[in-house]
């Protein structure tokens, strides 16, 4: 684990912040590449990405602080120190999605196609974000005796939780999962109906996150004493994806019947 990337006097740069920034740039680049699919120009992509990024960071931070309030209640200044990590993906996902939806409606863009090009970009950005989590030592896994289990250094959160034990590198599991998902979505982008790429992302990510969460060792909050908060949201996300799939099929069938 190498959380600190560079320190120049009072300026401290963490790997987490670097990876999040790199993920954002790659995500925007991928949206630029796919912009014609959503009938958008480069300026619209840039504006949408900027608004979505701001909303996403704010939402992700709010969700994290609410979930781990005990870490901040005695030092409120730390709430704004996002460079050290501490973002909840689902919080950012929800806030960014609502912001993008408002933007697309205001600009009268094809909503389903816009979210279709966002889906693989979201996955590729998240891939880099999870690498940042690994380098930062957050979002860590449970103890494991597998050959690829990792042991974090003393003073890190994983070591404090499981002293002297090797743990699942769940951050890298999810990073690899997001890379595979991004490749799959890019392959399907021009092969599925509008909205079905976004639906595929929701279903796959919801199921994948639910599964990987079972290996997380940093959770203390559960719903119904069984599922973590993220697992519970994952179920909802997957269900939303299935509902979106059904909607796109019904919409297409209705259009065909109308044309006939």
Rosetta silent file (secondary structure, phi, psi, omega in degrees, C-alpha in Angstrom):
SEQUENCE: XXXXXXXXXXXXXXXXXXXXXXXXXXXXXXXXXXXXXXXXXXXXXXXXXXXXXXXXXXXXXXXXXXXXXXXXXXXXXXXXXXXXXXXXXXXXXXXXXXXXXXXXXXXXXXXXXXXXXXXXXXXXXXXXXXXXXXXXXXXXXXXXXXXXXXXXXXXXXXXXXXXXXXXXXXXXXXXXXXXXXXXXXXXXXXXXXXXXXXXXXXXXXXXXXXXXXXXXXXXXXXXXXXXXXXXXXXXXXXXXXXXXXXXXXXXXXXXXXXXX
SCORE:     score description
SCORE:     0.000 S_00000001
   1 L     0.000  129.976  178.729    0.000    0.000    0.000 S_00000001
   2 L  -134.550   86.481 -175.941    1.371    3.410   -0.981 S_00000001
   3 L   -75.331  -31.611 -177.288   -1.194    6.080   -0.102 S_00000001
   4 E   -93.115  120.712 -179.653    1.211    9.025   -0.383 S_00000001
   5 E   -92.298  -42.395 -174.495    2.320    9.824   -3.926 S_00000001
   6 E  -158.804  141.095  176.898    4.190   13.102   -3.479 S_00000001
   7 E  -135.209  115.928  179.193    4.921   15.665   -0.793 S_00000001
   8 E  -122.878   94.962 -176.676    6.316   19.091   -1.666 S_00000001
   9 L    62.084 -123.698  179.279    6.389   21.284    1.415 S_00000001
  10 L   -78.302  -10.254 -177.580    2.778   21.884    2.465 S_00000001
  11 E   -87.263  120.623  178.533    1.478   20.199   -0.692 S_00000001
  12 E  -121.300  125.182 -179.818    0.566   16.548   -0.216 S_00000001
  13 E  -116.047  126.517 -178.876   -0.708   14.453   -3.107 S_00000001
  14 E  -102.517  149.605  178.959   -2.251   11.043   -2.474 S_00000001
  15 H   -61.140  -32.126 -179.885   -2.498    8.178   -4.928 S_00000001
  16 H   -58.942  -47.855  179.676   -6.232    7.958   -4.273 S_00000001
  17 H   -63.432  -38.324  178.782   -6.772   11.443   -5.669 S_00000001
  18 H   -63.612  -44.723 -178.030   -4.532   10.711   -8.648 S_00000001
  19 H   -68.030  -37.387  177.188   -6.412    7.522   -9.514 S_00000001
  20 H   -64.382  -43.292  178.695   -9.818    9.212   -9.186 S_00000001
  21 H   -64.234  -42.014  178.523   -8.646   12.027  -11.478 S_00000001
  22 H   -64.107  -40.627  177.899   -7.217    9.524  -13.965 S_00000001
  23 H   -62.494  -40.682  179.041  -10.464    7.557  -13.880 S_00000001
  24 H   -63.884  -44.722 -179.278  -12.480   10.705  -14.575 S_00000001
  25 H   -63.471  -40.996  178.761  -10.298   11.656  -17.546 S_00000001
  26 H   -67.642  -37.657  178.929  -10.539    8.167  -19.047 S_00000001
  27 H   -64.055  -44.505  178.699  -14.306    8.120  -18.508 S_00000001
  28 H   -65.050  -40.943  178.231  -14.719   11.467  -20.274 S_00000001
  29 H   -59.867  -39.679  179.371  -12.435   10.312  -23.081 S_00000001
  30 H   -69.115  -37.035  176.395  -14.571    7.224  -23.611 S_00000001
  31 H   -66.109  -37.740  176.221  -17.742    9.326  -23.677 S_00000001
  32 H   -60.717  -41.896 -179.925  -16.122   11.585  -26.263 S_00000001
  33 H   -62.729  -35.422 -175.755  -15.366    8.510  -28.354 S_00000001
  34 L  -100.713    8.638 -170.385  -19.000    7.349  -28.151 S_00000001
  35 H   -59.495  -34.501 -177.956  -20.657   10.785  -28.305 S_00000001
  36 H   -65.794  -28.026  177.933  -22.206   10.324  -31.779 S_00000001
  37 H   -62.463  -31.382 -179.437  -24.134    7.312  -30.505 S_00000001
  38 H  -101.744   10.119  177.998  -25.965    9.680  -28.146 S_00000001
  39 L    58.756   42.970 -178.290  -26.237   12.496  -30.717 S_00000001
  40 L  -119.140  156.599  174.307  -24.024   14.771  -28.599 S_00000001
  41 L  -105.053  174.993 -175.184  -21.164   17.144  -29.377 S_00000001
  42 H   -64.131  -35.245  179.747  -17.922   17.613  -27.457 S_00000001
  43 H   -65.875  -41.347  178.679  -19.161   20.697  -25.609 S_00000001
  44 H   -65.285  -39.776  177.584  -22.226   18.865  -24.323 S_00000001
  45 H   -62.090  -45.466 -178.909  -20.077   15.941  -23.177 S_00000001
  46 H   -61.915  -45.813  179.995  -17.714   18.311  -21.345 S_00000001
  47 H   -63.767  -47.272 -178.982  -20.541   20.183  -19.631 S_00000001
  48 H   -62.059  -41.617 -179.960  -22.382   17.021  -18.649 S_00000001
  49 H   -64.492  -40.698  179.992  -19.192   15.423  -17.331 S_00000001
  50 H   -64.318  -48.797  179.487  -18.340   18.487  -15.244 S_00000001
  51 H   -63.097  -42.765  179.961  -21.792   18.716  -13.666 S_00000001
  52 H   -64.493  -38.592  179.699  -21.894   14.978  -13.109 S_00000001
  53 H   -64.026  -46.969 -179.563  -18.427   14.958  -11.527 S_00000001
  54 H   -61.213  -48.538  179.567  -19.266   17.709   -9.047 S_00000001
  55 H   -63.492  -38.943 -178.846  -22.571   16.092   -8.086 S_00000001
  56 H   -64.718  -45.021 -179.886  -20.928   12.673   -7.914 S_00000001
  57 H   -64.803  -44.620  179.223  -18.129   13.744   -5.577 S_00000001
  58 H   -61.839  -47.125 -179.647  -20.522   15.612   -3.290 S_00000001
  59 H   -64.012  -42.566 -179.792  -22.965   12.699   -3.197 S_00000001
  60 H   -64.290  -38.355 -179.992  -20.246   10.097   -2.671 S_00000001
  61 H   -71.038  -42.187  179.425  -18.737   12.094    0.182 S_00000001
  62 H   -60.099  -45.198  179.659  -22.076   12.734    1.879 S_00000001
  63 H   -62.134  -39.897 -178.755  -22.928    9.028    1.804 S_00000001
  64 H   -67.815  -46.486 -178.964  -19.511    8.116    3.230 S_00000001
  65 H   -62.240  -40.848  177.904  -19.625   10.690    6.022 S_00000001
  66 H   -63.992  -37.413 -177.863  -23.143    9.592    6.990 S_00000001
  67 H   -74.325  -31.615 -178.373  -22.043    5.952    7.033 S_00000001
  68 L  -124.767   48.880 -175.376  -18.905    6.625    9.097 S_00000001
  69 H   -58.970  -32.458 -178.000  -19.993    9.698   11.050 S_00000001
  70 H   -60.215  -24.130 -179.957  -18.022    8.675   14.150 S_00000001
  71 H   -77.549  -16.448 -172.784  -14.796    9.380   12.243 S_00000001
  72 L  -120.135  -13.510 -172.654  -15.758   13.008   11.604 S_00000001
  73 L   -63.165  -24.208  179.436  -17.932   14.193   14.469 S_00000001
  74 L  -100.972   -2.218  179.156  -14.926   15.482   16.437 S_00000001
  75 L  -150.871   79.366 -173.895  -13.074   16.969   13.452 S_00000001
  76 H   -64.233  -23.914  179.710  -15.500   18.402   10.898 S_00000001
  77 H   -61.252  -30.232 -178.593  -12.681   19.822    8.757 S_00000001
  78 H   -66.554  -15.364  179.812  -11.805   16.276    7.697 S_00000001
  79 H   -60.696  -34.729 -177.107  -15.139   16.048    5.871 S_00000001
  80 H   -89.457   -0.807 -178.853  -13.718   18.038    2.959 S_00000001
  81 L   -85.339   66.393 -178.873  -10.439   16.045    2.810 S_00000001
  82 H   -74.667  -13.073  178.725  -11.531   13.800   -0.044 S_00000001
  83 H   -65.811  -20.168  179.445   -7.932   13.562   -1.239 S_00000001
  84 H   -90.195    0.993 -178.038   -7.382   11.010    1.532 S_00000001
  85 L   101.288 -179.308  178.758  -10.223    8.816    0.309 S_00000001
  86 L   102.767   55.258  177.157  -13.655    8.203    1.713 S_00000001
  87 L  -126.946  136.128  176.960  -16.179    8.127   -1.128 S_00000001
  88 L  -100.972  118.764 -173.940  -19.169    5.813   -1.425 S_00000001
  89 H   -55.085  -46.250 -175.384  -19.769    4.868   -5.056 S_00000001
  90 H   -62.373  -34.630  177.437  -23.536    4.522   -4.767 S_00000001
  91 H   -63.303  -44.414  177.412  -23.852    8.018   -3.305 S_00000001
  92 H   -66.994  -39.123 -179.429  -21.956    9.469   -6.231 S_00000001
  93 H   -61.156  -46.499 -178.122  -23.835    7.281   -8.690 S_00000001
  94 H   -65.323  -50.012 -177.687  -27.253    8.436   -7.486 S_00000001
  95 H   -66.621  -41.049  178.943  -26.428   12.152   -7.341 S_00000001
  96 H   -66.173  -40.072 -179.631  -24.537   12.151  -10.641 S_00000001
  97 H   -63.110  -42.735  178.738  -27.331   10.218  -12.388 S_00000001
  98 H   -64.291  -40.645  178.967  -29.976   12.686  -11.240 S_00000001
  99 H   -64.271  -44.600  178.895  -27.816   15.605  -12.371 S_00000001
 100 H   -64.520  -39.569  178.662  -27.203   14.033  -15.784 S_00000001
 101 H   -60.757  -45.096  178.499  -30.911   13.265  -16.161 S_00000001
 102 H   -61.574  -42.129 -179.800  -31.797   16.902  -15.501 S_00000001
 103 H   -63.502  -46.389 -178.130  -29.145   18.022  -18.006 S_00000001
 104 H   -65.170  -38.671  178.345  -30.322   15.671  -20.766 S_00000001
 105 H   -67.037  -40.549  179.915  -33.948   16.683  -20.311 S_00000001
 106 H   -65.103  -39.217 -179.068  -33.036   20.368  -20.356 S_00000001
 107 H   -87.683   -0.723  179.869  -30.983   19.953  -23.531 S_00000001
 108 L    57.211   45.390  178.124  -33.620   17.643  -25.060 S_00000001
 109 L   -92.631  158.478  178.398  -31.097   14.865  -25.642 S_00000001
 110 L   -69.909  102.723 -171.225  -32.038   11.174  -26.109 S_00000001
 111 H   -54.946  -49.818 -176.222  -32.007   10.105  -22.453 S_00000001
 112 H   -62.825  -41.053 -179.961  -31.607    6.359  -22.973 S_00000001
 113 H   -68.757  -35.300  177.890  -28.765    6.768  -25.468 S_00000001
 114 H   -62.528  -46.652  179.730  -26.991    9.239  -23.193 S_00000001
 115 H   -69.756  -23.554  175.648  -27.043    6.785  -20.300 S_00000001
 116 H   -65.979  -38.853  179.733  -25.899    4.052  -22.686 S_00000001
 117 H   -81.397  -20.770  176.948  -22.626    5.867  -23.365 S_00000001
 118 H   -72.628  -34.929 -173.841  -22.241    6.766  -19.699 S_00000001
 119 H   -54.978  -55.968  178.845  -22.422    3.114  -18.595 S_00000001
 120 H   -65.699  -30.714  177.639  -19.059    1.874  -19.967 S_00000001
 121 H   -67.239  -38.756  176.788  -17.450    5.173  -18.981 S_00000001
 122 H   -61.620  -42.966 -178.642  -18.725    4.727  -15.441 S_00000001
 123 H   -65.359  -43.273 -178.158  -17.245    1.245  -15.309 S_00000001
 124 H   -69.399  -36.681  176.585  -13.821    2.316  -16.598 S_00000001
 125 H   -65.986  -40.150  179.674  -13.702    5.260  -14.201 S_00000001
 126 H   -66.658  -31.836  177.339  -14.672    3.022  -11.300 S_00000001
 127 H   -57.703  -47.205  179.043  -11.892    0.615  -12.263 S_00000001
 128 H   -68.119  -37.554  179.641   -9.295    3.308  -11.575 S_00000001
 129 H   -59.519  -40.112 -179.923  -11.113    4.424   -8.440 S_00000001
 130 H   -70.865  -30.121  173.050  -10.843    0.965   -6.893 S_00000001
 131 H   -64.340  -39.113  175.720   -7.115    0.863   -7.606 S_00000001
 132 H   -61.169  -39.358  177.597   -6.965    4.109   -5.646 S_00000001
 133 H   -61.939  -40.980  179.742   -8.854    2.418   -2.806 S_00000001
 134 H   -63.482  -45.762  179.981   -6.274   -0.381   -2.761 S_00000001
 135 H   -67.737  -28.498 -179.584   -3.366    2.068   -2.608 S_00000001
 136 H   -83.280  -22.016 -179.375   -5.183    4.058    0.068 S_00000001
 137 L    84.244   16.452  177.518   -5.985    1.002    2.185 S_00000001
 138 L  -102.210  172.436  177.561   -9.728    1.644    2.359 S_00000001
 139 L    53.714   43.029 -172.199  -12.635   -0.602    1.332 S_00000001
 140 L   -85.624  170.041 -174.652  -10.571   -3.621    2.382 S_00000001
 141 E   -99.406 -175.585  178.179  -11.453   -7.299    2.537 S_00000001
 142 L   -86.627  163.331  177.089  -11.776  -10.089    5.068 S_00000001
 143 E   -57.643  144.358 -178.953   -8.905  -12.382    6.142 S_00000001
 144 L  -151.236  149.941  175.705   -7.929  -14.998    3.574 S_00000001
 145 L  -109.350   16.080  177.628   -5.298  -17.704    3.126 S_00000001
 146 L   -67.870  153.226 -176.918   -5.467  -17.612   -0.679 S_00000001
 147 L   -57.558  -30.357 -176.906   -2.127  -17.243   -2.518 S_00000001
 148 L   -97.095    8.983  175.678   -2.992  -13.725   -3.706 S_00000001
 149 L   -63.032  148.082 -175.988   -4.150  -12.443   -0.312 S_00000001
 150 E  -119.179  152.471  178.143   -2.318   -9.265    0.725 S_00000001
 151 L  -117.855  122.692 -177.650   -1.022   -7.959    4.037 S_00000001
 152 L   -87.187  154.221 -176.536   -1.175   -4.222    4.663 S_00000001
 153 L   -71.202  162.028  177.863    1.486   -2.363    6.696 S_00000001
 154 L   -61.212  143.245 -178.628    1.181   -1.368   10.335 S_00000001
 155 L    93.581  -12.035  178.230   -0.778    1.802   10.909 S_00000001
 156 L   -87.239  158.590 -179.960   -3.163    1.128    8.025 S_00000001
 157 H   -60.442  -42.472  178.772   -6.882    0.533    8.543 S_00000001
 158 H   -62.561  -39.163  179.892   -6.737   -3.089    7.307 S_00000001
 159 H   -68.648  -37.203  177.665   -3.864   -3.901    9.681 S_00000001
 160 H   -64.973  -36.310 -178.927   -5.697   -2.296   12.599 S_00000001
 161 H   -76.622  -39.224 -177.723   -8.780   -4.379   11.804 S_00000001
 162 L  -133.715   74.399 -176.026   -6.925   -7.657   11.179 S_00000001
 163 L   -56.563  127.342  175.330   -3.433   -7.421   12.756 S_00000001
 164 L    71.442    8.774 -177.223   -0.875   -9.680   11.118 S_00000001
 165 L  -110.459  143.696  172.898   -3.420  -11.269    8.776 S_00000001
 166 L   -82.515  146.380 -175.658   -3.518  -11.375    4.990 S_00000001
 167 E  -131.262  164.147  175.863   -6.817  -10.271    3.480 S_00000001
 168 L   -63.745  130.449  173.559   -8.763  -10.425    0.228 S_00000001
 169 L   -81.003   65.941 -173.156   -7.700   -7.606   -2.157 S_00000001
 170 H   -61.214  -27.267  177.769  -11.371   -6.881   -2.819 S_00000001
 171 H   -61.683  -40.034  179.536  -10.528   -3.486   -4.295 S_00000001
 172 H   -75.053  -31.360  174.196   -8.633   -5.229   -7.082 S_00000001
 173 H   -58.346  -48.604 -176.332  -11.419   -7.787   -7.508 S_00000001
 174 H   -71.152  -32.200  176.504  -13.855   -4.965   -8.158 S_00000001
 175 H   -62.741  -46.493  178.325  -11.374   -3.113  -10.359 S_00000001
 176 H   -64.485  -40.286  178.084  -10.982   -6.179  -12.588 S_00000001
 177 H   -59.469  -44.360 -179.885  -14.747   -6.716  -12.575 S_00000001
 178 H   -66.977  -35.106  176.963  -15.325   -3.145  -13.777 S_00000001
 179 H   -63.639  -46.910  178.648  -12.734   -3.524  -16.536 S_00000001
 180 H   -62.380  -40.942  179.570  -14.442   -6.665  -17.841 S_00000001
 181 H   -63.993  -41.775  179.131  -17.832   -4.959  -17.567 S_00000001
 182 H   -62.195  -42.774  178.517  -16.605   -1.923  -19.521 S_00000001
 183 H   -62.937  -43.058  178.740  -15.274   -4.155  -22.315 S_00000001
 184 H   -61.364  -45.656 -178.238  -18.577   -6.054  -22.445 S_00000001
 185 H   -65.653  -38.147  177.192  -20.628   -2.860  -22.620 S_00000001
 186 H   -64.816  -38.617  178.730  -18.459   -1.430  -25.392 S_00000001
 187 H   -64.229  -35.762 -175.764  -18.893   -4.648  -27.365 S_00000001
 188 H   -90.448   -8.450 -170.194  -22.680   -4.465  -26.980 S_00000001
 189 L   -51.922  -44.555 -177.504  -23.059   -0.705  -27.477 S_00000001
 190 L   -99.612   10.649 -177.105  -24.176   -0.831  -31.115 S_00000001
 191 L  -110.730  -11.822 -178.624  -25.817   -4.233  -30.838 S_00000001
 192 L  -115.145  166.023 -179.752  -28.582   -3.538  -28.317 S_00000001
 193 L   -73.817  157.827  178.874  -31.617   -1.269  -28.252 S_00000001
 194 L   -54.104  130.957  179.255  -31.436    2.202  -26.660 S_00000001
 195 L    96.470  -19.315 -175.413  -31.375    1.899  -22.879 S_00000001
 196 H   -80.178  -22.010  173.481  -30.290   -1.729  -22.786 S_00000001
 197 H   -68.768  -45.741  177.575  -26.591   -0.935  -22.311 S_00000001
 198 H   -61.536  -40.423  179.263  -27.483    1.094  -19.226 S_00000001
 199 H   -64.291  -41.644  178.299  -29.776   -1.727  -18.093 S_00000001
 200 H   -61.471  -41.827  178.129  -27.003   -4.289  -18.571 S_00000001
 201 H   -60.633  -47.300 -178.040  -24.674   -2.142  -16.493 S_00000001
 202 H   -61.143  -46.002 -178.900  -27.189   -1.844  -13.664 S_00000001
 203 H   -64.949  -50.267 -176.861  -27.914   -5.580  -13.549 S_00000001
 204 H   -65.416  -44.294 -178.363  -24.287   -6.681  -13.824 S_00000001
 205 H   -68.587  -40.892  178.982  -22.919   -4.114  -11.415 S_00000001
 206 H   -58.705  -45.753  179.738  -25.657   -4.697   -8.862 S_00000001
 207 H   -68.824  -44.246 -179.409  -25.035   -8.455   -8.862 S_00000001
 208 H   -62.901  -43.933  179.916  -21.252   -8.079   -8.980 S_00000001
 209 H   -65.816  -40.719  178.402  -21.160   -5.564   -6.145 S_00000001
 210 H   -58.384  -43.028 -178.239  -23.490   -7.696   -4.030 S_00000001
 211 H   -68.715  -48.235 -178.066  -21.150  -10.674   -4.471 S_00000001
 212 H   -65.364  -33.349  179.870  -17.887   -8.814   -3.841 S_00000001
 213 H   -59.079  -27.732 -179.266  -19.353   -7.094   -0.780 S_00000001
 214 L   -65.951  -15.534  179.557  -19.560  -10.478    0.949 S_00000001
 215 L  -101.050    0.261 -179.746  -15.742  -10.434    1.057 S_00000001
 216 E   -75.189  142.543 -179.456  -15.472   -6.925    2.531 S_00000001
 217 L  -116.161    9.039 -176.099  -14.081   -6.635    6.042 S_00000001
 218 L  -109.478   13.907 -177.809  -14.669   -2.954    6.760 S_00000001
 219 L   -98.579  140.171  177.742  -18.439   -2.936    7.225 S_00000001
 220 L  -129.268   -4.216 -178.798  -20.186   -2.482   10.538 S_00000001
 221 L  -112.952  127.268 -177.740  -23.658   -1.454    9.377 S_00000001
 222 E  -130.190  154.534  175.653  -26.140   -4.064    8.227 S_00000001
 223 E  -108.714  128.530 -176.041  -29.777   -4.124    7.147 S_00000001
 224 L    58.911   26.564  177.296  -31.903   -6.894    8.664 S_00000001
 225 L    57.734   21.579 -176.281  -28.650   -8.076   10.337 S_00000001
 226 L  -133.870  -49.178 -176.249  -27.679   -9.820    7.099 S_00000001
 227 E  -104.819  143.462  173.692  -26.895   -7.500    4.206 S_00000001
 228 E   -73.108  167.414  178.984  -24.563   -4.516    4.177 S_00000001
 229 H   -58.815  -43.849 -178.924  -25.919   -1.165    3.047 S_00000001
 230 H   -67.039  -35.220  176.325  -24.129   -1.545   -0.306 S_00000001
 231 H   -64.943  -41.056  179.805  -25.483   -5.069   -0.789 S_00000001
 232 H   -64.002  -42.806  177.507  -29.001   -3.815   -0.160 S_00000001
 233 H   -66.724  -35.654  178.201  -28.539   -1.002   -2.666 S_00000001
 234 H   -59.322  -39.859  177.380  -27.017   -3.517   -5.091 S_00000001
 235 H   -61.707  -44.761  179.621  -30.234   -5.540   -5.016 S_00000001
 236 H   -63.788  -42.455 -179.410  -32.223   -2.403   -5.806 S_00000001
 237 H   -62.786  -44.730  178.567  -29.821   -1.408   -8.623 S_00000001
 238 H   -63.030  -41.018  178.547  -30.055   -4.850  -10.254 S_00000001
 239 H   -64.260  -39.041  177.735  -33.852   -4.747   -9.973 S_00000001
 240 H   -63.700  -37.293  177.502  -33.879   -1.284  -11.562 S_00000001
 241 H   -64.596  -41.767  177.829  -31.801   -2.669  -14.428 S_00000001
 242 H   -63.400  -42.072  178.873  -34.265   -5.499  -14.998 S_00000001
 243 H   -63.437  -39.867  178.714  -37.138   -3.003  -14.960 S_00000001
 244 H   -66.086  -39.208  175.969  -35.314   -0.811  -17.492 S_00000001
 245 H   -58.273  -48.410 -179.271  -34.738   -3.835  -19.724 S_00000001
 246 H   -60.713  -39.825  179.767  -38.454   -4.652  -19.600 S_00000001
 247 H   -63.614  -44.441 -178.569  -39.313   -1.036  -20.404 S_00000001
 248 H   -65.468  -37.958  178.234  -37.046   -0.927  -23.474 S_00000001
 249 H   -66.041  -44.366 -179.710  -38.474   -4.185  -24.815 S_00000001
 250 H   -65.520  -39.666 -179.808  -42.030   -2.998  -24.278 S_00000001
 251 H   -64.628  -44.292  179.472  -41.261    0.380  -25.845 S_00000001
 252 H   -65.720  -41.145  178.841  -39.699   -1.192  -28.929 S_00000001
 253 H   -63.533  -39.225  178.830  -42.558   -3.680  -29.289 S_00000001
 254 H   -65.425  -38.723  179.017  -45.065   -0.852  -29.051 S_00000001
 255 H   -67.251  -39.328  178.430  -43.282    1.127  -31.742 S_00000001
 256 H   -64.787  -42.700 -179.890  -43.201   -1.896  -34.065 S_00000001
 257 H   -64.205  -37.089 -179.999  -46.913   -2.546  -33.531 S_00000001
 258 H   -67.684  -40.127  179.548  -47.660    1.108  -34.243 S_00000001
 259 H   -68.256  -34.683  179.043  -45.628    1.041  -37.457 S_00000001
 260 L   -70.445    0.000    0.000  -47.361   -2.153  -38.592 S_00000001
